[in-house]
Short mmCIF file of C-alpha atoms and ligand atoms in Angstrom, two decimals:
data_model
loop_
_atom_site.label_atom_id
_atom_site.label_comp_id
_atom_site.label_asym_id
_atom_site.label_seq_id
_atom_site.Cartn_x
_atom_site.Cartn_y
_atom_site.Cartn_z
CA UNK A 969 0.00 -0.11 0.12
CA UNK A 970 1.34 3.70 -0.84
CA UNK A 971 1.23 5.76 2.05
CA UNK A 972 2.52 9.48 1.67
CA UNK A 973 5.53 10.84 3.25
CA UNK A 974 3.35 12.78 5.77
CA UNK A 975 1.39 9.76 6.58
CA UNK A 976 4.64 7.98 6.94
CA UNK A 977 6.14 10.74 9.21
CA UNK A 978 3.06 11.15 11.55
CA UNK A 979 2.56 7.61 12.02
CA UNK A 980 6.44 6.97 12.86
CA UNK A 981 6.63 10.40 14.94
CA UNK A 982 3.20 11.02 16.06
CA UNK A 983 2.35 14.40 17.66
CA UNK A 984 0.34 15.25 20.82
CA UNK A 985 0.18 11.43 22.04
CA UNK A 986 -1.16 11.03 25.51
CA UNK A 987 -3.62 11.75 27.91
CA UNK A 988 -4.77 15.30 29.63
CA UNK A 989 -5.77 14.87 33.48
CA UNK A 990 -9.41 16.15 33.92
CA UNK A 991 -9.94 16.78 30.27
CA UNK A 992 -12.74 19.64 29.50
CA UNK A 993 -13.79 17.31 26.69
CA UNK A 994 -13.36 13.75 25.97
CA UNK A 995 -14.41 11.86 22.90
CA UNK A 996 -13.94 8.09 22.21
CA UNK A 997 -14.69 6.74 18.67
CA UNK A 998 -14.13 3.10 17.37
CA UNK A 999 -14.76 1.24 14.20
CA UNK A 1000 -16.28 -1.86 15.26
CA UNK A 1001 -15.14 -3.52 11.88
CA UNK A 1002 -11.70 -3.39 12.56
CA UNK A 1003 -11.69 -2.67 16.19
CA UNK A 1004 -9.69 0.21 16.33
CA UNK A 1005 -10.31 2.88 18.77
CA UNK A 1006 -9.32 6.53 18.97
CA UNK A 1007 -9.65 8.64 22.31
CA UNK A 1008 -9.10 12.59 22.26
CA UNK A 1009 -8.71 14.82 25.29
CA UNK A 1010 -9.33 18.48 25.20
CA UNK A 1011 -8.30 21.52 27.28
CA UNK A 1012 -10.40 24.18 26.58
CA UNK A 1013 -9.67 27.95 27.54
CA UNK A 1014 -12.37 30.82 27.03
CA UNK A 1015 -10.85 33.52 24.92
CA UNK A 1016 -12.12 37.00 23.45
CA UNK A 1017 -13.08 35.13 20.27
CA UNK A 1018 -14.69 32.06 21.90
CA UNK A 1019 -13.42 28.97 23.54
CA UNK A 1020 -10.09 27.75 22.25
CA UNK A 1021 -8.53 24.37 22.46
CA UNK A 1022 -5.53 25.10 24.51
CA UNK A 1023 -4.12 21.69 24.44
CA UNK A 1024 -5.08 18.23 22.76
CA UNK A 1025 -3.60 14.96 23.36
CA UNK A 1026 -4.96 11.28 21.82
CA UNK A 1027 -4.37 7.93 22.37
CA UNK A 1028 -5.23 5.70 19.39
CA UNK A 1029 -5.18 1.86 19.44
CA UNK A 1030 -5.16 1.06 15.64
CA UNK A 1031 -3.78 1.19 12.32
CA UNK A 1032 -0.92 3.44 10.82
CA UNK A 1033 -3.50 5.66 9.03
CA UNK A 1034 -5.57 5.97 12.05
CA UNK A 1035 -2.33 7.11 14.12
CA UNK A 1036 -1.25 9.47 11.46
CA UNK A 1037 -5.13 10.98 11.10
CA UNK A 1038 -5.35 11.51 14.96
CA UNK A 1039 -1.78 13.18 14.85
CA UNK A 1040 -2.51 15.35 12.27
CA UNK A 1041 -5.93 16.27 13.11
CA UNK A 1042 -4.69 17.27 16.67
CA UNK A 1043 -2.24 19.62 14.95
CA UNK A 1044 -4.92 21.09 13.03
CA UNK A 1045 -7.06 21.74 15.94
CA UNK A 1046 -4.63 22.91 18.59
CA UNK A 1047 -4.96 26.61 19.28
CA UNK A 1048 -8.32 26.71 17.19
CA UNK A 1049 -11.47 27.62 18.50
CA UNK A 1050 -14.16 25.17 19.42
CA UNK A 1051 -16.43 26.06 16.59
CA UNK A 1052 -13.52 25.95 13.84
CA UNK A 1053 -12.40 22.51 15.30
CA UNK A 1054 -15.81 21.30 14.85
CA UNK A 1055 -15.87 22.39 11.19
CA UNK A 1056 -12.70 20.08 10.41
CA UNK A 1057 -13.79 16.98 8.29
CA UNK A 1058 -12.15 13.79 7.91
CA UNK A 1059 -11.45 14.62 4.40
CA UNK A 1060 -9.68 17.77 5.38
CA UNK A 1061 -7.38 15.58 7.82
CA UNK A 1062 -6.93 13.05 4.85
CA UNK A 1063 -5.70 16.12 2.68
CA UNK A 1064 -3.32 17.47 5.04
CA UNK A 1065 -1.86 14.08 5.05
CA UNK A 1066 -1.41 14.26 1.25
CA UNK A 1067 -4.34 11.83 0.83
CA UNK A 1068 -4.93 8.37 2.14
CA UNK A 1069 -5.53 5.10 0.18
CA UNK A 1070 -9.40 4.89 -0.61
CA UNK A 1071 -9.70 1.82 1.54
CA UNK A 1072 -8.08 3.78 4.35
CA UNK A 1073 -10.11 6.97 4.40
CA UNK A 1074 -12.53 5.48 7.04
CA UNK A 1075 -9.62 5.97 9.31
CA UNK A 1076 -9.71 9.39 9.38
CA UNK A 1077 -13.40 9.36 10.18
CA UNK A 1078 -12.09 8.22 13.69
CA UNK A 1079 -10.71 11.56 14.07
CA UNK A 1080 -13.74 13.41 13.17
CA UNK A 1081 -15.98 11.60 15.03
CA UNK A 1082 -13.56 11.55 18.37
CA UNK A 1083 -12.93 15.31 18.07
CA UNK A 1084 -16.88 15.77 17.74
CA UNK A 1085 -17.66 13.66 20.85
CA UNK A 1086 -15.02 15.35 22.60
CA UNK A 1087 -16.51 18.78 21.65
CA UNK A 1088 -19.80 17.55 22.64
CA UNK A 1089 -18.50 16.50 25.83
CA UNK A 1090 -17.23 19.80 26.67
CA UNK A 1091 -20.64 21.52 25.35
CA UNK A 1092 -22.73 19.36 27.49
CA UNK A 1093 -20.30 20.03 30.70
CA UNK A 1094 -20.90 23.68 29.84
CA UNK A 1095 -24.72 23.39 29.54
CA UNK A 1096 -24.62 24.03 25.80
CA UNK A 1097 -26.66 22.20 23.44
CA UNK A 1098 -24.88 18.80 22.04
CA UNK A 1099 -24.76 18.95 18.25
CA UNK A 1100 -25.78 15.99 16.27
CA UNK A 1101 -22.53 13.94 14.86
CA UNK A 1102 -22.92 13.02 11.25
CA UNK A 1103 -23.55 9.54 11.01
CA UNK A 1104 -21.16 6.90 9.23
CA UNK A 1105 -21.96 3.49 8.63
CA UNK A 1106 -18.69 1.79 9.58
CA UNK A 1107 -19.85 -1.50 8.19
CA UNK A 1108 -20.11 -0.05 4.53
CA UNK A 1109 -17.62 1.38 1.95
CA UNK A 1110 -15.44 3.87 2.77
CA UNK A 1111 -16.25 7.38 3.03
CA UNK A 1112 -14.46 9.35 0.81
FE1 FES B 1750 -9.04 0.35 11.65
FE2 FES B 1750 -7.50 2.09 10.10
S1 FES B 1750 -8.05 0.14 9.75
S2 FES B 1750 -8.80 2.64 11.71
#
């Protein structure tokens, strides 16, 4: 399988691995088909332009693409507002990695889902409305 240099880099040298104690938001996503699991921990701080993701860490038990996607996704949302982070799609993560093989696109979905769940956890704790998460059928063909 052909992986881009960026995928190989983020897989071999992943950024933001670990946990945050008492996170402001915690999200977990899993793919029942391959059994891979991703956890995202958020530290959120209020700023003039809205709540900002001050720190983010991940723990992923999964394939190379899932680890590379977690690493890239955490880099992409660090320092962004919570709303900006919500807008990041799995496709944007895959593009930032210079692409994933088509059968590996579903691995990037875990990053989008885990971040959305972590943001919703944060929102719930702050009395904000939980946003519906877009459904992805992990059993079906990979989403592009
Ligand atoms: Fe399961 Fe990549 S094969 S997330």
